[in-house]
PDB file of C-alpha atoms in Angstrom:
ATOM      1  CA  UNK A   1      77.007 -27.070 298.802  1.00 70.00           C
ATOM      2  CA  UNK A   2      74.261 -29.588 298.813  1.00 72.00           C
ATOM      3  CA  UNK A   3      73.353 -28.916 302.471  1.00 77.00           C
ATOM      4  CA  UNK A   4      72.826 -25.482 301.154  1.00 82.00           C
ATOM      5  CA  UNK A   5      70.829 -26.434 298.180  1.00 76.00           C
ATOM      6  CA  UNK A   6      68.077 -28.308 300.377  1.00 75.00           C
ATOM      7  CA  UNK A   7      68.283 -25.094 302.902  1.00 84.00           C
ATOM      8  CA  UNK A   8      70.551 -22.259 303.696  1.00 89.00           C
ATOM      9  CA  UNK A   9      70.119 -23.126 307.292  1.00 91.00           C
ATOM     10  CA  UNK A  10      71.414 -27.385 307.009  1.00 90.00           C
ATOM     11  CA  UNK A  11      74.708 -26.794 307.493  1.00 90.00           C
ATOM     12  CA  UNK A  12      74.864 -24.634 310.457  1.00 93.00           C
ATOM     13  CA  UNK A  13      72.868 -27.237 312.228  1.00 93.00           C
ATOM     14  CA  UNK A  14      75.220 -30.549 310.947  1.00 91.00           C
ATOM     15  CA  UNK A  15      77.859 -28.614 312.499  1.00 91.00           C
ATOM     16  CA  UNK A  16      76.849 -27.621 315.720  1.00 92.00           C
ATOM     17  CA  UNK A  17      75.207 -30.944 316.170  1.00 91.00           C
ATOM     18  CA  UNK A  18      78.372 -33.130 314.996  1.00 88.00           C
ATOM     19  CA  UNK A  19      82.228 -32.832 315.899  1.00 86.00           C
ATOM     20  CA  UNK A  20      84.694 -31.270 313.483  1.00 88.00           C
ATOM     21  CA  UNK A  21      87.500 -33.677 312.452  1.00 88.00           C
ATOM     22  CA  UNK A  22      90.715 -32.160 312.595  1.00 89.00           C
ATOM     23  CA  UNK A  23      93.154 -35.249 312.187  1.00 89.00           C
ATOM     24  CA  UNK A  24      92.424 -39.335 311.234  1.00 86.00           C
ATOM     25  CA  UNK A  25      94.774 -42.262 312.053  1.00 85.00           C
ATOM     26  CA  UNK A  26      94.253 -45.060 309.676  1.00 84.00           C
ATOM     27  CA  UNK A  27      96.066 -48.314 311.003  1.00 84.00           C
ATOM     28  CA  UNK A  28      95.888 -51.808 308.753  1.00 84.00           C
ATOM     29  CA  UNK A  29      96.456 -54.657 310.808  1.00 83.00           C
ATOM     30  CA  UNK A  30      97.264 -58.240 310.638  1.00 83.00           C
ATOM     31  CA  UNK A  31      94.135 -60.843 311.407  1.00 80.00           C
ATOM     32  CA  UNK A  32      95.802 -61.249 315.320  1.00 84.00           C
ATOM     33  CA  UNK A  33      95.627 -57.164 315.668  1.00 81.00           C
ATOM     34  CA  UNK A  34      99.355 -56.227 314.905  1.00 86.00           C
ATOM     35  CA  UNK A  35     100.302 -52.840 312.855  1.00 86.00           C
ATOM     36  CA  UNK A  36     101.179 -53.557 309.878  1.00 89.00           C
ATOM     37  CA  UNK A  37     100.886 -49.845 308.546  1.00 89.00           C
ATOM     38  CA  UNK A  38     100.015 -46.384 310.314  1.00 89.00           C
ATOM     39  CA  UNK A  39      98.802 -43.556 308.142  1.00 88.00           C
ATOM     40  CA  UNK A  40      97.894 -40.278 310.261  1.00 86.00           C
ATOM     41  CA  UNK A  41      97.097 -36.987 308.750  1.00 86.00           C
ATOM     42  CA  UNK A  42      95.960 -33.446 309.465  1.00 88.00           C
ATOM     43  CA  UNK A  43      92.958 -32.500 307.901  1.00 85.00           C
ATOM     44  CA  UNK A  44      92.686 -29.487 305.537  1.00 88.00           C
ATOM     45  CA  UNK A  45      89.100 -29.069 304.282  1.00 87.00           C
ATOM     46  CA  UNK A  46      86.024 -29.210 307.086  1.00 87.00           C
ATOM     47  CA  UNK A  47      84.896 -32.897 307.773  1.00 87.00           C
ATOM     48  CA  UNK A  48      82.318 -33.167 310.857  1.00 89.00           C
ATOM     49  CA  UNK A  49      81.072 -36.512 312.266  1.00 86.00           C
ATOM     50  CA  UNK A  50      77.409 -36.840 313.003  1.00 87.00           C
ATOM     51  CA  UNK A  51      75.300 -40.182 313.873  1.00 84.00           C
ATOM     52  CA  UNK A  52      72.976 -40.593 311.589  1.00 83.00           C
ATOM     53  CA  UNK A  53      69.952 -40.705 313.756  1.00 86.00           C
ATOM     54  CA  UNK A  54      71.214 -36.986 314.588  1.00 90.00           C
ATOM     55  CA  UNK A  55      71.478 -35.956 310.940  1.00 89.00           C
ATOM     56  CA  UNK A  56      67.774 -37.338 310.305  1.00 86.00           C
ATOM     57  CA  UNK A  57      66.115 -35.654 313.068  1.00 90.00           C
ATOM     58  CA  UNK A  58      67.984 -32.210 311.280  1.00 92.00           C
ATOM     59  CA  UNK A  59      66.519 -32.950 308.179  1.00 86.00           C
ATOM     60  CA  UNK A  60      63.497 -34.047 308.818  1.00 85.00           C
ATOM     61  CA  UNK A  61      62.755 -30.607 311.139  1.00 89.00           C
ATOM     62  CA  UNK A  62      63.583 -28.585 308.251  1.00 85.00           C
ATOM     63  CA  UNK A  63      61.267 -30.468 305.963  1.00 81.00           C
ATOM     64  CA  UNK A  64      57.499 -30.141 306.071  1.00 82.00           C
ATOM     65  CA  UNK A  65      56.387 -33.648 306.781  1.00 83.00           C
ATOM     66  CA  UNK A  66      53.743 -33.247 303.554  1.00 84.00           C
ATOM     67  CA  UNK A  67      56.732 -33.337 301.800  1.00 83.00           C
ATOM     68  CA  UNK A  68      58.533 -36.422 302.957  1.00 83.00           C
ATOM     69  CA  UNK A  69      57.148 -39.460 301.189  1.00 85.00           C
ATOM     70  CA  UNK A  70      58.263 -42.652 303.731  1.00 82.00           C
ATOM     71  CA  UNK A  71      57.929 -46.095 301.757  1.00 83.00           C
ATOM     72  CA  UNK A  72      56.840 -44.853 298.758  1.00 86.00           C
ATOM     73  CA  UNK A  73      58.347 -46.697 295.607  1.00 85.00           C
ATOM     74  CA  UNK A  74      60.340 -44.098 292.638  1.00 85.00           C
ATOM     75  CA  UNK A  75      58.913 -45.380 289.406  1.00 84.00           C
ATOM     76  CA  UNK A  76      59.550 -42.471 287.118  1.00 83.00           C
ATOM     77  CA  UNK A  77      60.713 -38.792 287.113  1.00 84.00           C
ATOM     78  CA  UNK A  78      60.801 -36.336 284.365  1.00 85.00           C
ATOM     79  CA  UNK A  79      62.472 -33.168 284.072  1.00 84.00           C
ATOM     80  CA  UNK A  80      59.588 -30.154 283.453  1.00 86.00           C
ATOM     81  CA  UNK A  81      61.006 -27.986 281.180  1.00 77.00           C
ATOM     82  CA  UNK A  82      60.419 -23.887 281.339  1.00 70.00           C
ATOM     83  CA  UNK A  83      61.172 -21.434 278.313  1.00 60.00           C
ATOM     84  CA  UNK A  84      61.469 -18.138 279.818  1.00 59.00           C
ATOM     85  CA  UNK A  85      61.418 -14.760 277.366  1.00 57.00           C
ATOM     86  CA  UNK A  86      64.990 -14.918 276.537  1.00 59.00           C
ATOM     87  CA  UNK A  87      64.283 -18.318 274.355  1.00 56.00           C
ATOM     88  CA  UNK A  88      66.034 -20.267 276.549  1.00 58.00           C
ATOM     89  CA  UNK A  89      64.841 -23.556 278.115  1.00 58.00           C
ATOM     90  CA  UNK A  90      65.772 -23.979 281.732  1.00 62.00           C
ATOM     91  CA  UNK A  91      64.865 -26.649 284.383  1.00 66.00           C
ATOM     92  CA  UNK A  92      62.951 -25.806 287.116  1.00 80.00           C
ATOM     93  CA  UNK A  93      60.923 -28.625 288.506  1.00 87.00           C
ATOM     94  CA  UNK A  94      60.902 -32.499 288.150  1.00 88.00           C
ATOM     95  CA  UNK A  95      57.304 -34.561 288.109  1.00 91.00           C
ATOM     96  CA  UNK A  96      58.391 -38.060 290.410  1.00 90.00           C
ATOM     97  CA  UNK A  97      55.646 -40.832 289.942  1.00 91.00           C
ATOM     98  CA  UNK A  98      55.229 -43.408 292.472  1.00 90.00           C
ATOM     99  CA  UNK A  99      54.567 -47.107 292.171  1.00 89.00           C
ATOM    100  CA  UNK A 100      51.283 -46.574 293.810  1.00 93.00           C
ATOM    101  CA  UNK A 101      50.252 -44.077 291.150  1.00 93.00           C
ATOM    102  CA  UNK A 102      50.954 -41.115 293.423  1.00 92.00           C
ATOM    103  CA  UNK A 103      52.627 -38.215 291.584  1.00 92.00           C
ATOM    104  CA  UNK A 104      54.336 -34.942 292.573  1.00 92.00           C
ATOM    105  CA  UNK A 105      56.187 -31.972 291.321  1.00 91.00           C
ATOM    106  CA  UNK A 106      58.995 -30.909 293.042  1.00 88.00           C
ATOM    107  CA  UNK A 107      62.040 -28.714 293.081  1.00 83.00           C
ATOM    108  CA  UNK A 108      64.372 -31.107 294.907  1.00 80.00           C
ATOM    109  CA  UNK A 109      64.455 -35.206 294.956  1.00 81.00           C
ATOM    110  CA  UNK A 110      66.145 -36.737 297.528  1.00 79.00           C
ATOM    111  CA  UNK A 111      66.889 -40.273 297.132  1.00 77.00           C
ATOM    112  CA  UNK A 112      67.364 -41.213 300.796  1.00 74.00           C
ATOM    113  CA  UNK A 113      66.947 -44.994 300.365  1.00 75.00           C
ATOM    114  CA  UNK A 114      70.028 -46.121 300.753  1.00 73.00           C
ATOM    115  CA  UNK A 115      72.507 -48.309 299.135  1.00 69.00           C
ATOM    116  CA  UNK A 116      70.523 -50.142 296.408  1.00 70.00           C
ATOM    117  CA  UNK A 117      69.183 -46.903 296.096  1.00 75.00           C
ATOM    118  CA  UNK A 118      66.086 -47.182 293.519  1.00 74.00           C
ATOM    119  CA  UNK A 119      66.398 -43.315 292.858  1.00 76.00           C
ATOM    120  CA  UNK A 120      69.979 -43.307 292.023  1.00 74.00           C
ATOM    121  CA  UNK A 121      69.568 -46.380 289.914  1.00 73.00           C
ATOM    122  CA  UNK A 122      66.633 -44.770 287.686  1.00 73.00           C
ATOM    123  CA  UNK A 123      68.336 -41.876 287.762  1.00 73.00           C
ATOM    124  CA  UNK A 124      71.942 -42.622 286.824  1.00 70.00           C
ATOM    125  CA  UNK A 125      71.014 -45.519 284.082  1.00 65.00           C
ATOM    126  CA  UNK A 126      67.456 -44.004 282.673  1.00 61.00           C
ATOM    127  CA  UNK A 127      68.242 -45.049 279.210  1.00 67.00           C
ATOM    128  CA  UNK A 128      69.690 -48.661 280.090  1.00 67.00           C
ATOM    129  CA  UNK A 129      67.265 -50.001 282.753  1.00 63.00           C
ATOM    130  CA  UNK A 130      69.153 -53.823 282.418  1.00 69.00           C
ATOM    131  CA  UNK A 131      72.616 -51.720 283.112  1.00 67.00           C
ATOM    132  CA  UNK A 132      71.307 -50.387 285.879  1.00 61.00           C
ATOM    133  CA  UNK A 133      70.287 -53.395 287.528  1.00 63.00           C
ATOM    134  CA  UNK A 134      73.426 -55.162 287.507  1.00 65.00           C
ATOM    135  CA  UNK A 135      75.200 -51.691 288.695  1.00 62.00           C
ATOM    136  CA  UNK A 136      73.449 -51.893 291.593  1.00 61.00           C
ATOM    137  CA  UNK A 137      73.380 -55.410 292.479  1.00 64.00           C
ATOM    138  CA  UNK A 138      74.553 -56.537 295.925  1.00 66.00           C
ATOM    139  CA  UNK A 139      78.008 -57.437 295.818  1.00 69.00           C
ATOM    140  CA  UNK A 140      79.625 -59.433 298.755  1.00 71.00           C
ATOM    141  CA  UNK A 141      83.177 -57.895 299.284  1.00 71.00           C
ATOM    142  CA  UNK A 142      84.592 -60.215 301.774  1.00 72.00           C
ATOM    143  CA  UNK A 143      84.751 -57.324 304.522  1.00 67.00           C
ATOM    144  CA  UNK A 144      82.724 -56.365 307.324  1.00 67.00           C
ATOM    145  CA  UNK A 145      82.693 -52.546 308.706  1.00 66.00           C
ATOM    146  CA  UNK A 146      81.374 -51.883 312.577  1.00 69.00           C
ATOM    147  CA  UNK A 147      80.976 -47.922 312.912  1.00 68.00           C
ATOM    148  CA  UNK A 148      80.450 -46.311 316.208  1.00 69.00           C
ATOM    149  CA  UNK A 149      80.676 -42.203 317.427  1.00 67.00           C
ATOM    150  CA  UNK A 150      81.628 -42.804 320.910  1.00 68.00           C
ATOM    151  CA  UNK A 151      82.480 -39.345 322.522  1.00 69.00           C
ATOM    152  CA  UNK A 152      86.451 -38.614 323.393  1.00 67.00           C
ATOM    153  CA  UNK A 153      86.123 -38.197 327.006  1.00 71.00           C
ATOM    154  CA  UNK A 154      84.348 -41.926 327.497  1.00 74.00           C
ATOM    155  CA  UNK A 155      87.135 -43.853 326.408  1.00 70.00           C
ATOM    156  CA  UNK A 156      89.695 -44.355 329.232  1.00 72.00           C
ATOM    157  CA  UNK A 157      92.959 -44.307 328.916  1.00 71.00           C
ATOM    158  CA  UNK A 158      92.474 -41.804 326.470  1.00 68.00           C
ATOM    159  CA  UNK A 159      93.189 -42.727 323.189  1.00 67.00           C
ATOM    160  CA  UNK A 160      93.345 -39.262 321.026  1.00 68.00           C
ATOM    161  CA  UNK A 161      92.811 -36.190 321.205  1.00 71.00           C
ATOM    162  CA  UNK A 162      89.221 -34.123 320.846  1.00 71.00           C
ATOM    163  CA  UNK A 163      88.795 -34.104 316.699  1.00 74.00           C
ATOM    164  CA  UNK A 164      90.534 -37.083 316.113  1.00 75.00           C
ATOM    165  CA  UNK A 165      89.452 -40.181 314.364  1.00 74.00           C
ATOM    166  CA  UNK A 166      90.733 -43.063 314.457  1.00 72.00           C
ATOM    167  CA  UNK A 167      90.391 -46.100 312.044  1.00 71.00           C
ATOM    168  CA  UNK A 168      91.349 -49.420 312.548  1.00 68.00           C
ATOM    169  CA  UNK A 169      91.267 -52.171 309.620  1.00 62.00           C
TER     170      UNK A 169
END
């Protein structure tokens, strides 16, 4: 997995820090709060819930802090390319050039910069830099989303059971 790829350790720690999900309710309702439709299903592949403060702190103490580059600016990466004996090319590392000028080679980018995300952007539209602007423009959708983990047991009367979700729209 990609948890894996950063660190055979990751997901072993998202787990015991989060709650697995073992069945969601999704209920659509009319603007005064009445069903209109109930999905519910069983899950059947692992999904765990974890605030993302949580998930952070795991990440960041796996992760030498020389490492993690905080408010630095993506403004180029290129692949390095390695020929081993065999005569084949493979790729190993990737040189990542900052705005600032600052440069490093690494074996791993993570774009953690969220939803405009400058990394994916470069990354996913290299050749078409106008394209990816306008993929990643902000796009109003007419809907708001409030997310909150609030533990089982606080919510009286209970409402579900341990490892359920619930979602409400």
């Amino acid at each position: 997995s990609a948890l894996e790829a950063a660190d055979r350790r990751l997901p072993d720690k998202m787990r015991g820090s989060g709650t697995r999900i073992v069945k969601q309710r999704i209920r659509v309702t009319d603007p005064l709060g009445a069903i209109e439709r109930e999905i519910a299903f069983n899950m059947t592949k692992e999904q765990v819930n974890i605030g993302w403060s949580r998930a952070q702190e795991i990440l960041a103490s796996l992760v030498p802090e020389k490492f993690i580059h905080c408010g630095a600016q993506l403004e180029s990466y290129q692949l390095v390319q390695k020929s081993d004996e065999g005569d084949t090319t493979t790729t190993d590392m990737v040189d990542v050039t900052f705005a600032d000028g600052r440069s490093v080679r690494t074996s791993l980018l993570i774009g953690a910069d969220g939803a405009g995300s400058a990394v994916r952007r470069v990354m996913a539209h290299a050749k078409n830099p106008k394209k990816a602007k306008a993929s990643y423009a902000a796009r109003y959708s007419g809907q708001l989303l409030w997310n909150a983990i609030v533990p089982t047991k606080d919510i009286q009367p209970l409402v579900h059971g341990i490892g359920e979700v619930e979602y409400i729209t």
